[in-house]
Tab-separated table of C-alpha atoms and ligand atoms in Angstrom:
chain	number	residue	atom	x	y	z
A	1	MET	CA	0.000	0.000	0.000
A	2	GLU	CA	1.497	3.309	-1.048
A	3	GLY	CA	-0.262	6.491	-0.254
A	4	SER	CA	1.199	9.108	2.032
A	5	ARG	CA	3.054	12.276	1.189
A	6	THR	CA	6.012	11.073	3.224
A	7	GLY	CA	6.554	8.118	0.925
A	8	LEU	CA	6.053	5.729	3.833
A	9	PRO	CA	3.745	2.836	3.083
A	10	GLY	CA	0.553	2.247	4.988
A	11	ASP	CA	-2.447	3.994	6.397
A	12	TYR	CA	-3.300	7.611	5.695
A	13	SER	CA	-5.742	9.928	7.420
A	14	GLY	CA	-7.778	7.325	9.203
A	15	ARG	CA	-7.995	4.735	6.445
A	16	LEU	CA	-8.382	1.324	7.989
A	17	ASP	CA	-5.145	-0.495	8.625
A	18	LEU	CA	-5.846	-4.068	7.679
A	19	GLN	CA	-3.347	-6.858	8.047
A	20	SER	CA	-3.601	-10.014	6.060
A	21	ALA	CA	-5.552	-12.737	7.857
A	22	ASP	CA	-2.831	-15.063	6.608
A	23	GLU	CA	-0.574	-15.469	9.652
A	24	SER	CA	2.414	-16.762	7.681
A	25	LEU	CA	2.264	-13.845	5.225
A	26	ARG	CA	2.027	-11.400	8.123
A	27	ARG	CA	5.071	-12.906	9.788
A	28	ARG	CA	7.000	-12.864	6.515
A	29	VAL	CA	6.305	-9.156	5.989
A	30	ALA	CA	7.325	-8.386	9.603
A	31	THR	CA	10.531	-10.441	9.170
A	32	GLU	CA	11.430	-8.605	5.935
A	33	ARG	CA	10.946	-5.233	7.613
A	34	LEU	CA	13.100	-6.246	10.587
A	35	ARG	CA	15.784	-7.727	8.324
A	36	ALA	CA	16.058	-4.422	6.410
A	37	HIS	CA	16.265	-2.571	9.736
A	38	ILE	CA	18.980	-4.878	11.082
A	39	GLU	CA	20.954	-4.411	7.837
A	40	LEU	CA	20.735	-0.663	8.339
A	41	VAL	CA	21.997	-0.719	11.939
A	42	ALA	CA	24.674	-3.340	11.140
A	43	THR	CA	26.203	-1.132	8.457
A	44	SER	CA	25.549	2.402	9.742
A	45	SER	CA	25.418	2.355	13.560
A	46	PRO	CA	28.829	2.029	15.290
A	47	PHE	CA	27.085	0.787	18.449
A	48	TYR	CA	25.335	-2.133	16.746
A	49	ARG	CA	28.281	-2.853	14.420
A	50	GLU	CA	30.491	-3.400	17.453
A	51	ARG	CA	27.888	-5.379	19.371
A	52	PHE	CA	27.026	-7.648	16.430
A	53	SER	CA	30.698	-8.299	15.766
A	54	ARG	CA	31.267	-9.196	19.429
A	55	LEU	CA	28.311	-11.606	19.348
A	56	GLY	CA	29.158	-12.972	15.897
A	57	LEU	CA	25.768	-11.839	14.516
A	58	LYS	CA	24.942	-10.960	10.923
A	59	PRO	CA	21.683	-9.599	9.441
A	60	GLU	CA	21.162	-12.887	7.592
A	61	ASN	CA	20.882	-14.624	10.979
A	62	LEU	CA	17.325	-13.290	11.041
A	63	ARG	CA	15.441	-15.822	8.949
A	64	SER	CA	12.179	-15.819	10.880
A	65	LEU	CA	10.594	-13.782	13.675
A	66	GLU	CA	11.794	-16.387	16.193
A	67	ASP	CA	15.392	-15.449	15.336
A	68	LEU	CA	14.879	-11.909	16.629
A	69	LYS	CA	15.592	-13.025	20.195
A	70	ARG	CA	19.175	-13.875	19.136
A	71	PHE	CA	19.729	-10.148	18.639
A	72	PRO	CA	20.644	-8.096	21.706
A	73	LEU	CA	18.277	-5.861	23.637
A	74	THR	CA	19.178	-2.179	23.960
A	75	THR	CA	18.712	-0.455	27.320
A	76	LYS	CA	18.151	3.173	28.237
A	77	ASP	CA	21.563	3.001	29.889
A	78	ASP	CA	23.268	1.783	26.652
A	79	LEU	CA	21.741	4.694	24.767
A	80	ASN	CA	22.937	7.141	27.410
A	81	ARG	CA	26.447	5.778	27.941
A	82	PHE	CA	27.317	5.126	24.287
A	83	ASN	CA	25.188	7.981	22.970
A	84	ASP	CA	27.538	9.109	20.140
A	85	ASP	CA	27.940	5.542	18.867
A	86	PHE	CA	24.227	5.355	18.002
A	87	LEU	CA	24.547	8.009	15.287
A	88	ALA	CA	23.990	6.209	11.989
A	89	ALA	CA	23.736	9.193	9.632
A	90	PRO	CA	26.315	11.801	8.529
A	91	PRO	CA	26.525	14.502	11.255
A	92	GLU	CA	25.709	17.203	8.677
A	93	SER	CA	22.339	15.524	7.981
A	94	ILE	CA	21.071	16.097	11.549
A	95	ALA	CA	18.184	18.564	11.549
A	96	ASP	CA	16.968	18.399	15.160
A	97	VAL	CA	18.427	17.625	18.570
A	98	CYS	CA	15.999	15.956	20.924
A	99	LEU	CA	16.835	15.264	24.575
A	100	THR	CA	15.372	12.662	26.874
A	101	SER	CA	15.907	12.294	30.588
A	102	ALA	CA	18.373	9.705	31.821
A	103	THR	CA	19.295	8.179	35.145
A	104	THR	CA	22.878	9.494	35.003
A	105	GLY	CA	22.019	13.190	35.079
A	106	THR	CA	23.417	13.759	31.585
A	107	PRO	CA	20.447	13.793	29.223
A	108	THR	CA	20.429	11.404	26.271
A	109	ARG	CA	20.518	13.030	22.825
A	110	LEU	CA	18.316	11.636	20.082
A	111	LEU	CA	19.563	13.191	16.851
A	112	GLN	CA	16.981	13.395	14.074
A	113	THR	CA	17.444	13.816	10.336
A	114	ALA	CA	14.958	15.697	8.145
A	115	SER	CA	13.648	12.313	7.066
A	116	ASP	CA	13.060	11.397	10.734
A	117	LEU	CA	11.027	14.588	11.144
A	118	SER	CA	8.896	13.630	8.111
A	119	ARG	CA	8.424	10.210	9.640
A	120	LEU	CA	7.441	11.812	12.945
A	121	ALA	CA	4.909	14.050	11.172
A	122	TYR	CA	3.431	11.039	9.372
A	123	ASN	CA	3.247	9.096	12.636
A	124	GLU	CA	1.421	11.858	14.491
A	125	GLU	CA	-0.819	12.658	11.535
A	126	ILE	CA	-2.203	9.133	11.485
A	127	ALA	CA	-2.394	9.039	15.300
A	128	PHE	CA	-4.564	12.178	15.219
A	129	ALA	CA	-6.634	10.799	12.334
A	130	MET	CA	-7.104	7.526	14.230
A	131	ALA	CA	-8.652	9.482	17.117
A	132	GLY	CA	-11.032	11.186	14.679
A	133	ILE	CA	-9.211	14.519	14.468
A	134	GLY	CA	-9.070	16.069	11.006
A	135	PRO	CA	-8.832	19.189	8.853
A	136	GLY	CA	-10.935	21.958	10.340
A	137	ASP	CA	-9.990	21.080	13.918
A	138	THR	CA	-8.086	23.563	16.050
A	139	VAL	CA	-5.698	21.592	18.248
A	140	LEU	CA	-4.260	23.093	21.404
A	141	VAL	CA	-1.113	21.251	22.482
A	142	SER	CA	-0.200	21.656	26.136
A	143	ALA	CA	3.090	19.759	25.822
A	144	ALA	CA	6.509	21.348	25.524
A	145	ALA	CA	8.073	21.792	22.089
A	146	ASP	CA	10.983	23.832	23.433
A	147	ARG	CA	13.938	22.645	25.574
A	148	CYS	CA	14.542	19.874	23.009
A	149	PHE	CA	11.365	17.923	23.841
A	150	MET	CA	10.151	15.686	21.026
A	151	ALA	CA	6.457	15.444	21.945
A	152	GLY	CA	5.317	19.019	21.279
A	153	LEU	CA	7.279	19.108	18.029
A	154	ALA	CA	5.724	15.838	16.833
A	155	TYR	CA	2.160	17.034	17.548
A	156	PHE	CA	2.813	20.308	15.762
A	157	LEU	CA	4.285	18.653	12.654
A	158	GLY	CA	1.563	15.994	12.542
A	159	GLY	CA	-1.279	18.464	13.006
A	160	VAL	CA	0.011	20.771	10.271
A	161	SER	CA	0.422	17.776	7.975
A	162	LEU	CA	-3.174	16.728	8.641
A	163	GLY	CA	-4.551	20.192	7.876
A	164	CYS	CA	-5.381	21.265	11.440
A	165	ARG	CA	-4.903	24.686	12.983
A	166	MET	CA	-2.322	24.323	15.746
A	167	VAL	CA	-2.097	26.236	19.017
A	168	ARG	CA	1.380	25.842	20.553
A	169	CYS	CA	0.442	26.310	24.170
A	170	GLY	CA	3.356	24.378	25.703
A	171	SER	CA	3.422	23.004	29.224
A	172	GLY	CA	1.958	26.024	30.973
A	173	SER	CA	0.057	26.493	34.196
A	174	PRO	CA	-3.713	25.813	34.308
A	175	ALA	CA	-4.299	29.604	34.228
A	176	GLN	CA	-2.173	30.036	31.094
A	177	ILE	CA	-3.798	27.071	29.342
A	178	TRP	CA	-7.308	28.292	30.171
A	179	GLU	CA	-6.473	31.775	28.907
A	180	LEU	CA	-5.278	30.343	25.565
A	181	ILE	CA	-8.409	28.178	25.306
A	182	ARG	CA	-10.558	31.297	25.633
A	183	VAL	CA	-8.507	33.215	23.080
A	184	THR	CA	-8.021	30.505	20.432
A	185	THR	CA	-11.226	28.381	20.823
A	186	PRO	CA	-9.696	24.953	20.149
A	187	THR	CA	-11.821	21.897	19.318
A	188	VAL	CA	-9.192	19.442	20.570
A	189	LEU	CA	-6.966	19.511	23.661
A	190	VAL	CA	-3.753	17.480	23.704
A	191	GLY	CA	-2.085	17.119	27.088
A	192	VAL	CA	-1.241	15.176	30.215
A	193	PRO	CA	-4.637	14.226	31.717
A	194	SER	CA	-3.741	15.432	35.230
A	195	LEU	CA	-2.903	18.875	33.801
A	196	LEU	CA	-6.083	18.956	31.671
A	197	LEU	CA	-8.068	18.159	34.801
A	198	LYS	CA	-6.341	20.875	36.810
A	199	THR	CA	-7.152	23.328	34.015
A	200	ALA	CA	-10.836	22.346	34.019
A	201	LEU	CA	-10.976	22.668	37.820
A	202	PHE	CA	-9.230	26.046	37.640
A	203	ALA	CA	-11.770	27.290	35.088
A	204	THR	CA	-14.681	25.933	37.119
A	205	GLU	CA	-13.450	27.630	40.283
A	206	ALA	CA	-13.099	30.878	38.334
A	207	GLY	CA	-16.797	30.650	37.457
A	208	PHE	CA	-16.583	29.241	33.910
A	209	GLU	CA	-18.125	26.083	32.493
A	210	PRO	CA	-15.404	24.385	30.436
A	211	SER	CA	-17.986	22.150	28.717
A	212	ARG	CA	-19.449	25.224	27.000
A	213	TYR	CA	-16.246	26.088	25.149
A	214	GLY	CA	-16.613	23.789	22.138
A	215	ILE	CA	-13.989	21.171	23.021
A	216	LYS	CA	-14.889	18.009	21.096
A	217	LYS	CA	-12.006	15.735	22.015
A	218	LEU	CA	-9.286	15.259	24.623
A	219	LEU	CA	-6.090	13.468	23.623
A	220	ALA	CA	-4.270	12.132	26.678
A	221	ILE	CA	-0.492	11.826	26.617
A	222	GLY	CA	2.082	10.641	29.135
A	223	GLU	CA	-0.270	9.058	31.684
A	224	ALA	CA	-2.589	6.060	31.546
A	225	ILE	CA	-6.303	6.897	31.550
A	226	ARG	CA	-7.583	3.346	31.914
A	227	SER	CA	-7.176	0.469	34.337
A	228	PRO	CA	-5.956	-2.854	32.878
A	229	ASP	CA	-9.602	-3.873	32.212
A	230	LEU	CA	-9.840	-0.771	29.939
A	231	LYS	CA	-12.259	1.088	32.242
A	232	LEU	CA	-11.708	4.845	32.528
A	233	LEU	CA	-9.860	5.913	35.667
A	234	PRO	CA	-11.722	8.442	37.841
A	235	ALA	CA	-9.492	11.367	36.795
A	236	ALA	CA	-10.172	10.618	33.118
A	237	ALA	CA	-13.916	10.294	33.742
A	238	ARG	CA	-13.892	13.630	35.556
A	239	ASN	CA	-12.016	15.205	32.637
A	240	GLU	CA	-14.753	13.972	30.278
A	241	GLU	CA	-17.480	15.297	32.541
A	242	LEU	CA	-15.943	18.744	33.032
A	243	TRP	CA	-14.890	19.272	29.390
A	244	GLY	CA	-17.986	17.555	27.960
A	245	ALA	CA	-15.788	15.610	25.528
A	246	PRO	CA	-14.481	12.035	25.151
A	247	ILE	CA	-10.878	11.319	26.136
A	248	HIS	CA	-8.585	9.188	23.941
A	249	SER	CA	-5.407	7.533	25.115
A	250	THR	CA	-2.079	7.624	23.293
A	251	TYR	CA	1.160	5.879	24.235
A	252	ALA	CA	4.497	7.069	22.895
A	253	SER	CA	8.013	8.033	23.923
A	254	SER	CA	10.880	9.918	22.325
A	255	GLU	CA	12.922	6.734	21.824
A	256	MET	CA	9.922	4.993	20.199
A	257	ALA	CA	9.255	7.959	17.906
A	258	THR	CA	5.941	6.231	17.270
A	259	THR	CA	2.459	6.574	18.763
A	260	PHE	CA	0.015	3.860	19.712
A	261	ALA	CA	-3.310	5.702	19.417
A	262	GLU	CA	-6.820	4.606	20.259
A	263	CYS	CA	-9.446	4.607	17.529
A	264	GLY	CA	-13.017	5.793	18.075
A	265	HIS	CA	-13.797	2.582	19.972
A	266	ARG	CA	-11.178	3.450	22.589
A	267	CYS	CA	-10.046	-0.018	23.600
A	268	GLY	CA	-6.248	0.102	23.402
A	269	GLY	CA	-3.687	1.830	21.166
A	270	HIS	CA	-3.350	0.364	17.666
A	271	LEU	CA	0.055	-0.894	16.543
A	272	ARG	CA	1.452	0.657	13.343
A	273	PRO	CA	3.402	-2.281	11.912
A	274	GLU	CA	5.086	-0.169	9.215
A	275	LEU	CA	6.491	2.175	11.889
A	276	ILE	CA	7.395	-0.084	14.782
A	277	HIS	CA	7.966	-3.711	15.722
A	278	LEU	CA	6.549	-4.513	19.145
A	279	GLU	CA	7.520	-7.261	21.587
A	280	ILE	CA	6.126	-7.740	25.090
A	281	LEU	CA	8.595	-9.792	27.096
A	282	GLY	CA	8.406	-11.592	30.420
A	283	ASP	CA	11.193	-11.691	33.003
A	284	ASN	CA	12.779	-14.642	31.165
A	285	GLY	CA	13.119	-12.569	27.970
A	286	GLU	CA	10.485	-14.630	26.137
A	287	PRO	CA	7.319	-13.076	24.686
A	288	VAL	CA	4.285	-13.293	26.981
A	289	GLY	CA	0.837	-14.214	25.697
A	290	PRO	CA	-1.976	-11.750	24.914
A	291	GLY	CA	-3.379	-10.210	28.095
A	292	GLU	CA	-0.291	-11.060	30.152
A	293	PRO	CA	1.758	-8.152	31.476
A	294	GLY	CA	5.350	-7.809	30.268
A	295	GLU	CA	7.950	-5.218	29.353
A	296	VAL	CA	7.328	-3.240	26.174
A	297	VAL	CA	10.320	-3.709	23.832
A	298	VAL	CA	10.257	-1.764	20.571
A	299	THR	CA	12.150	-1.557	17.305
A	300	PRO	CA	11.154	1.716	15.635
A	301	LEU	CA	11.353	1.265	11.844
A	302	GLY	CA	12.415	3.903	9.310
A	303	VAL	CA	14.436	6.026	11.775
A	304	THR	CA	17.739	7.092	10.171
A	305	GLY	CA	19.478	9.400	12.711
A	306	MET	CA	19.759	7.102	15.712
A	307	PRO	CA	17.984	3.838	14.841
A	308	LEU	CA	17.357	1.457	17.747
A	309	LEU	CA	16.960	-2.305	17.870
A	310	ARG	CA	14.898	-4.064	20.554
A	311	TYR	CA	14.807	-1.044	22.854
A	312	ARG	CA	13.648	-1.831	26.403
A	313	THR	CA	11.179	0.889	27.357
A	314	GLY	CA	10.854	-0.246	31.003
A	315	ASP	CA	7.062	0.103	30.662
A	316	ILE	CA	4.798	-2.778	31.656
A	317	ALA	CA	1.741	-3.358	29.473
A	318	THR	CA	-0.259	-6.113	27.779
A	319	LEU	CA	-0.991	-6.991	24.164
A	320	ILE	CA	-4.626	-7.097	23.041
A	321	THR	CA	-5.293	-9.310	20.045
A	322	ASP	CA	-9.128	-9.494	20.058
A	323	PRO	CA	-10.571	-7.916	16.921
A	324	CYS	CA	-11.319	-4.196	17.316
A	325	PRO	CA	-14.849	-3.105	16.343
A	326	CYS	CA	-13.266	-0.467	14.061
A	327	GLY	CA	-12.192	-3.208	11.649
A	328	ARG	CA	-8.443	-2.708	11.939
A	329	THR	CA	-6.745	-6.055	12.364
A	330	THR	CA	-3.495	-4.878	13.924
A	331	PRO	CA	-2.948	-5.768	17.582
A	332	ARG	CA	-3.325	-3.129	20.276
A	333	ILE	CA	-1.450	-2.232	23.404
A	334	GLY	CA	-3.315	-1.975	26.708
A	335	PRO	CA	-2.824	0.743	29.341
A	336	VAL	CA	0.688	1.001	30.768
A	337	ALA	CA	0.452	-0.392	34.311
A	338	GLY	CA	3.714	1.220	35.382
A	339	ARG	CA	7.483	1.182	35.110
A	340	LYS	CA	9.309	-2.089	35.599
A	341	ASP	CA	11.731	-0.434	38.043
A	342	GLN	CA	8.805	0.925	40.085
A	343	MET	CA	7.153	-2.433	40.631
A	344	LEU	CA	6.368	-2.949	44.323
A	345	LYS	CA	5.865	-6.156	46.247
A	346	TYR	CA	3.100	-5.402	48.671
A	347	ARG	CA	1.414	-8.004	50.873
A	348	GLY	CA	2.069	-10.743	48.380
A	349	THR	CA	0.854	-8.864	45.314
A	350	THR	CA	2.556	-6.842	42.617
A	351	LEU	CA	1.633	-3.191	42.716
A	352	PHE	CA	2.503	-0.104	40.686
A	353	PRO	CA	2.407	3.464	42.054
A	354	GLY	CA	0.112	4.462	39.162
A	355	THR	CA	-2.486	1.898	40.266
A	356	LEU	CA	-2.845	3.610	43.647
A	357	LEU	CA	-2.841	7.123	42.199
A	358	GLY	CA	-5.204	6.157	39.374
A	359	ALA	CA	-7.695	4.811	41.919
A	360	VAL	CA	-7.999	8.066	43.833
A	361	GLU	CA	-7.004	10.994	41.625
A	362	GLY	CA	-9.936	12.823	40.138
A	363	THR	CA	-11.955	12.230	43.308
A	364	PRO	CA	-13.449	15.515	44.501
A	365	GLY	CA	-11.330	16.778	47.372
A	366	VAL	CA	-8.062	15.242	46.152
A	367	ALA	CA	-5.616	17.628	44.475
A	368	GLY	CA	-3.046	14.949	43.636
A	369	GLY	CA	-0.453	12.703	45.165
A	370	TYR	CA	2.611	10.549	44.899
A	371	VAL	CA	3.740	7.187	46.206
A	372	GLU	CA	6.771	6.492	48.364
A	373	ALA	CA	8.335	3.085	48.939
A	374	LEU	CA	10.471	2.252	51.968
A	375	LEU	CA	11.866	-0.993	53.223
A	376	ASN	CA	10.349	-2.858	56.190
A	377	PRO	CA	12.815	-4.541	58.589
A	378	ASP	CA	11.710	-7.927	57.173
A	379	GLY	CA	12.729	-6.920	53.640
A	380	THR	CA	9.216	-6.347	52.262
A	381	ASP	CA	8.148	-3.025	50.742
A	382	ARG	CA	6.458	-0.402	52.899
A	383	VAL	CA	4.202	1.731	50.713
A	384	ILE	CA	2.990	5.227	51.620
A	385	LEU	CA	0.451	7.077	49.514
A	386	HIS	CA	0.993	10.815	50.039
A	387	LEU	CA	-2.143	12.736	49.101
A	388	ALA	CA	-2.883	16.447	48.970
A	389	ALA	CA	-6.401	17.621	49.798
A	390	GLU	CA	-7.887	20.325	47.580
A	391	MET	CA	-8.728	22.370	50.651
A	392	SER	CA	-6.974	22.124	53.976
A	393	GLY	CA	-9.077	20.548	56.689
A	394	ALA	CA	-11.365	18.733	54.227
A	395	VAL	CA	-9.786	15.299	54.021
A	396	PRO	CA	-12.038	12.646	52.390
A	397	GLU	CA	-10.235	9.788	54.191
A	398	ALA	CA	-13.082	7.247	54.401
A	399	GLY	CA	-14.042	7.633	50.747
A	400	ILE	CA	-10.415	7.277	49.696
A	401	ARG	CA	-9.963	4.021	51.593
A	402	GLU	CA	-13.118	2.679	49.933
A	403	LEU	CA	-11.863	3.642	46.449
A	404	LEU	CA	-8.483	2.010	47.074
A	405	ARG	CA	-10.143	-1.172	48.286
A	406	ALA	CA	-12.424	-1.311	45.234
A	407	ARG	CA	-10.012	-0.245	42.494
A	408	ALA	CA	-6.495	-1.093	43.662
A	409	ARG	CA	-7.508	-3.955	45.977
A	410	VAL	CA	-5.027	-2.800	48.628
A	411	ILE	CA	-4.990	0.003	51.156
A	412	PRO	CA	-1.488	1.283	51.846
A	413	GLU	CA	-0.570	3.830	54.536
A	414	ILE	CA	-2.074	7.201	53.652
A	415	ASN	CA	-0.329	10.434	54.587
A	416	TRP	CA	-2.077	13.758	53.965
A	417	ILE	CA	0.120	16.645	52.815
A	418	THR	CA	-0.613	20.240	51.878
A	419	PRO	CA	-1.077	21.288	48.211
A	420	GLU	CA	2.164	23.295	48.618
A	421	GLN	CA	4.119	20.226	49.733
A	422	TYR	CA	2.631	18.262	46.828
A	423	HIS	CA	3.617	20.931	44.333
A	424	GLU	CA	7.126	21.154	45.754
A	425	ILE	CA	7.793	17.402	45.514
A	426	SER	CA	5.730	16.285	42.525
A	427	THR	CA	5.164	19.049	40.024
A	428	GLY	CA	7.537	21.891	41.001
A	429	SER	CA	9.200	23.987	38.342
A	430	GLY	CA	12.284	22.601	36.657
A	431	LYS	CA	10.917	19.020	36.612
A	432	ARG	CA	10.677	17.575	33.102
A	433	LYS	CA	7.902	15.269	34.218
A	434	ARG	CA	5.607	15.009	37.191
A	435	ILE	CA	7.105	12.833	39.956
A	436	LEU	CA	4.725	9.974	40.801
A	437	PHE	CA	7.067	7.800	42.778
A	438	ILE	CA	9.876	8.204	45.301
A	439	ASP	CA	11.926	5.113	45.945
A	440	SER	CA	13.506	5.364	49.394
A	441	ARG	CA	14.163	1.628	49.676
A	442	GLY	CA	17.906	1.944	49.112
A	443	LYS	CA	18.357	4.978	51.353
A	444	GLN	CA	17.579	3.614	54.798
B	1	ZN	ZN1	-9.871	0.148	16.618
């Protein structure tokens, strides 16, 4: 299938993305795409050239999809430590410098060619189209495009490509976002759901009714909006109620350079097989079955600046293979349960900080929160849910315990903090992302 202005094959502007029902044909196409990608990294990327040579691997070792596991995984730490060695294109062809956060304190650079930017535009264009956004929509993006962030840039390029009017709001305060909404009258809001909710609450408190401002769609980025059974989390439901518009989930990261977007049926983000190869792996490195949680491992296809092979995202999610009512036959990815390195062992169950926060955020009276893990003397995890009340003195403790019991199935220690303390620790200025989790287990 040819069809897009970028020259990339595949879907365009919401056309259905159908895979062949023939399993063997599907696997052959996926193998050919991966083989071409491995040839590219083997010849052009010093990092992979060295690693393949050390392991005695050649592109022709990939004869079927099963052979992919012979090829090494790439970690966030590899990308950070050997950053320069990932450059696979002539330095003069780099058009954009993107930075991502890293554990070492030195950010990781993701260098993008002009062709990578076209690919990014194509990716975001079809992600928007998948969610039902199209020409004639005015899209306000409350995600940063400055300070070398990729997200805001990708939304801008994709929206322009699709024929939308773009409002580059950036990651402002609720007051700034609301002001721009009033001035530019967008039909679509793109942003982190917790920030969209804060904006709606800010507007409501100021005496406005956000649902009367013509917003037709909310596109959530950066945070899960559904529980693993695909039900809307309370904060997402409250967003829908206050804005009077449906919320769609997207899942993406700078390293992936690809978006998994929900269609109108909103039951998991559709895979774009021409843009990314997806694996979901268990602790033993083997793929897990549909519906089973595992680590998301991606091979973004068609990236030329810093191509990656089998990149470990650290995110835990599940694969959904049931047919989608929209008719697309590609698999989908379920909500991200959390980060692999933030997995907690609590009273015999596995727990993610996001599960606790997702259960209670959006509840009237709760301004937000974060989770802290400490170590009990017996070696088990001690989990504290720090919550900020919207107004001091009005702590909805009983209701919160009930919600945790029903939605997270555990009730950890709850510690109430002031909105100021919450802002200072979780969302204060200078933080690239909201802090959801503090791991104090190694510091006692
Ligand atoms: Zn669908």
